[in-house]
């Protein structure tokens, strides 16, 4: 979230329109193309893979919280 907020601030500062900023935010996906290693979600298998560079205890805790909130039919 912080990265997105900073990206919006920088885009606004360099003159991007609100429509351009909105389009950029809408096009972003948590996958290897847009966010390599930062909560990258891969759904190309019969199971979901989540890759994240956990930089510290707090980051790993937040990753675990996010995974706990994800609906799943099988096991995590």
Coordinates of N, CA and C in Angstrom, one line a residue:
X1 N 0.8 -1.2 0.0 CA 0.0 0.0 0.0 C 0.9 1.3 0.0
X2 N 1.9 1.2 0.8 CA 2.8 2.4 0.9 C 3.4 2.7 -0.5
X3 N 3.8 1.7 -1.2 CA 4.4 1.8 -2.5 C 3.4 2.5 -3.5
X4 N 2.2 2.0 -3.4 CA 1.1 2.6 -4.3 C 0.9 4.1 -4.0
X5 N 0.9 4.4 -2.7 CA 0.7 5.8 -2.3 C 1.8 6.7 -2.8
X6 N 3.1 6.2 -2.6 CA 4.2 7.0 -3.1 C 4.2 7.1 -4.6
X7 N 3.8 6.0 -5.3 CA 3.7 6.1 -6.8 C 2.7 7.1 -7.2
X8 N 1.5 7.2 -6.5 CA 0.5 8.2 -6.8 C 1.0 9.6 -6.6
X9 N 1.7 9.8 -5.5 CA 2.3 11.1 -5.2 C 3.3 11.5 -6.2
X10 N 4.2 10.6 -6.6 CA 5.2 11.0 -7.6 C 4.5 11.2 -9.0
X11 N 3.6 10.4 -9.4 CA 2.9 10.6 -10.7 C 2.2 11.9 -10.7
X12 N 1.5 12.3 -9.6 CA 0.8 13.6 -9.5 C 1.9 14.7 -9.6
X13 N 3.0 14.6 -8.9 CA 4.0 15.6 -8.9 C 4.6 15.9 -10.2
X14 N 4.7 14.8 -11.1 CA 5.3 15.0 -12.4 C 4.2 15.3 -13.5
X15 N 3.0 15.6 -13.0 CA 2.0 16.1 -13.9 C 1.0 15.0 -14.5
X16 N 1.0 13.8 -14.0 CA 0.1 12.8 -14.6 C -1.3 13.2 -14.2
X17 N -2.3 13.0 -15.1 CA -3.7 13.3 -14.8 C -4.2 12.2 -13.8
X18 N -5.4 12.6 -13.2 CA -6.0 11.6 -12.3 C -6.5 10.4 -13.1
X19 N -6.9 10.5 -14.3 CA -7.3 9.4 -15.1 C -6.1 8.5 -15.4
X20 N -4.9 9.0 -15.7 CA -3.7 8.2 -15.9 C -3.3 7.5 -14.6
X21 N -3.4 8.2 -13.5 CA -3.1 7.5 -12.2 C -4.0 6.4 -11.9
X22 N -5.3 6.6 -12.1 CA -6.3 5.6 -11.9 C -6.1 4.4 -12.8
X23 N -5.8 4.6 -14.1 CA -5.5 3.5 -15.0 C -4.3 2.7 -14.6
X24 N -3.3 3.4 -14.1 CA -2.1 2.7 -13.7 C -2.3 1.8 -12.5
X25 N -3.1 2.4 -11.5 CA -3.4 1.6 -10.3 C -4.3 0.4 -10.7
X26 N -5.3 0.6 -11.6 CA -6.2 -0.5 -11.9 C -5.4 -1.6 -12.7
X27 N -4.4 -1.2 -13.4 CA -3.7 -2.2 -14.3 C -2.7 -3.1 -13.5
X28 N -2.4 -2.6 -12.3 CA -1.4 -3.3 -11.5 C -1.9 -4.7 -10.9
X29 N -1.2 -5.7 -11.0 CA -1.6 -7.0 -10.5 C -0.5 -7.6 -9.6
X30 N -0.8 -8.3 -8.5 CA 0.2 -8.9 -7.7 C 0.8 -10.2 -8.4
X31 N 1.5 -10.0 -9.4 CA 2.1 -11.2 -10.1 C 3.6 -10.9 -10.4
X32 N 4.3 -11.8 -11.0 CA 5.7 -11.7 -11.2 C 6.0 -10.6 -12.2
X33 N 5.1 -10.2 -13.1 CA 5.4 -9.2 -14.1 C 5.4 -7.8 -13.4
X34 N 4.4 -7.6 -12.5 CA 4.3 -6.2 -11.9 C 5.0 -6.1 -10.6
X35 N 5.2 -7.2 -9.9 CA 5.6 -7.0 -8.5 C 6.5 -8.3 -8.1
X36 N 7.6 -8.4 -8.7 CA 8.4 -9.6 -8.5 C 8.9 -9.8 -7.1
X37 N 8.4 -10.8 -6.4 CA 8.8 -11.1 -5.1 C 8.1 -10.3 -4.0
X38 N 7.2 -9.5 -4.3 CA 6.5 -8.6 -3.3 C 5.0 -9.0 -3.4
X39 N 4.7 -10.0 -2.6 CA 3.3 -10.5 -2.5 C 2.9 -10.9 -3.9
X40 N 3.7 -11.6 -4.6 CA 3.4 -12.1 -6.0 C 2.5 -13.4 -5.8
X41 N 1.3 -13.3 -6.5 CA 0.4 -14.5 -6.5 C 0.4 -15.2 -7.8
X42 N 0.6 -16.5 -7.8 CA 0.7 -17.3 -9.0 C -0.4 -18.3 -8.9
X43 N -1.3 -18.2 -9.8 CA -2.5 -19.2 -9.9 C -2.4 -20.0 -11.2
X44 N -1.2 -20.5 -11.5 CA -1.1 -21.3 -12.7 C -1.1 -22.8 -12.5
X45 N -1.3 -23.2 -11.3 CA -1.3 -24.6 -10.9 C -2.6 -25.0 -10.2
X46 N -2.7 -26.2 -9.8 CA -4.0 -26.6 -9.1 C -4.0 -26.0 -7.7
X47 N -3.0 -25.2 -7.4 CA -2.8 -24.6 -6.0 C -2.3 -23.2 -6.3
X48 N -2.4 -22.3 -5.3 CA -1.9 -21.0 -5.3 C -0.5 -20.9 -4.7
X49 N 0.3 -20.1 -5.3 CA 1.7 -19.9 -4.8 C 1.7 -18.4 -4.5
X50 N 2.3 -18.1 -3.3 CA 2.5 -16.7 -2.9 C 3.9 -16.5 -2.6
X51 N 4.6 -15.6 -3.3 CA 6.0 -15.3 -3.1 C 6.1 -13.9 -2.5
X52 N 6.9 -13.8 -1.5 CA 7.1 -12.5 -0.8 C 8.5 -12.5 -0.2
X53 N 9.1 -11.3 -0.4 CA 10.4 -11.1 0.3 C 10.0 -10.5 1.7
X54 N 10.0 -11.4 2.7 CA 9.6 -11.0 4.0 C 10.8 -10.3 4.7
X55 N 10.8 -8.9 4.7 CA 11.9 -8.2 5.3 C 11.6 -7.9 6.7
X56 N 11.7 -8.9 7.5 CA 11.6 -8.7 9.0 C 10.4 -9.4 9.6
X57 N 10.4 -9.4 10.9 CA 9.3 -10.1 11.6 C 7.9 -9.5 11.4
X58 N 7.8 -8.2 11.3 CA 6.5 -7.5 11.1 C 6.0 -7.9 9.7
X59 N 6.9 -7.9 8.7 CA 6.5 -8.2 7.3 C 6.0 -9.6 7.2
X60 N 6.7 -10.5 7.9 CA 6.2 -12.0 7.9 C 4.9 -12.1 8.6
X61 N 4.7 -11.4 9.7 CA 3.4 -11.4 10.4 C 2.3 -10.9 9.5
X62 N 2.5 -9.8 8.8 CA 1.4 -9.3 7.9 C 1.2 -10.2 6.8
X63 N 2.2 -10.9 6.3 CA 2.0 -11.9 5.2 C 1.1 -13.0 5.7
X64 N 1.4 -13.5 6.9 CA 0.6 -14.6 7.5 C -0.8 -14.1 7.7
X65 N -1.0 -12.9 8.2 CA -2.4 -12.4 8.4 C -3.1 -12.3 7.0
X66 N -2.5 -11.9 6.0 CA -3.1 -11.8 4.7 C -3.5 -13.2 4.2
X67 N -2.6 -14.2 4.4 CA -2.9 -15.6 3.9 C -4.1 -16.1 4.7
X68 N -4.1 -15.9 6.0 CA -5.2 -16.4 6.9 C -6.6 -15.9 6.4
X69 N -6.6 -14.7 5.8 CA -7.9 -14.1 5.4 C -8.3 -14.6 4.0
X70 N -7.5 -15.2 3.3 CA -7.8 -15.7 2.0 C -8.7 -16.9 2.0
X71 N -9.8 -16.9 1.3 CA -10.7 -18.1 1.3 C -10.0 -19.2 0.5
X72 N -10.2 -20.4 1.0 CA -9.5 -21.6 0.4 C -10.4 -22.8 0.6
X73 N -10.5 -23.7 -0.4 CA -11.3 -24.9 -0.3 C -10.5 -26.0 0.4
X74 N -9.2 -26.0 0.2 CA -8.4 -27.1 0.7 C -7.6 -26.6 1.9
X75 N -6.4 -27.1 2.0 CA -5.5 -26.6 3.2 C -4.6 -25.5 2.8
X76 N -4.1 -24.8 3.8 CA -3.1 -23.7 3.5 C -1.7 -24.2 3.9

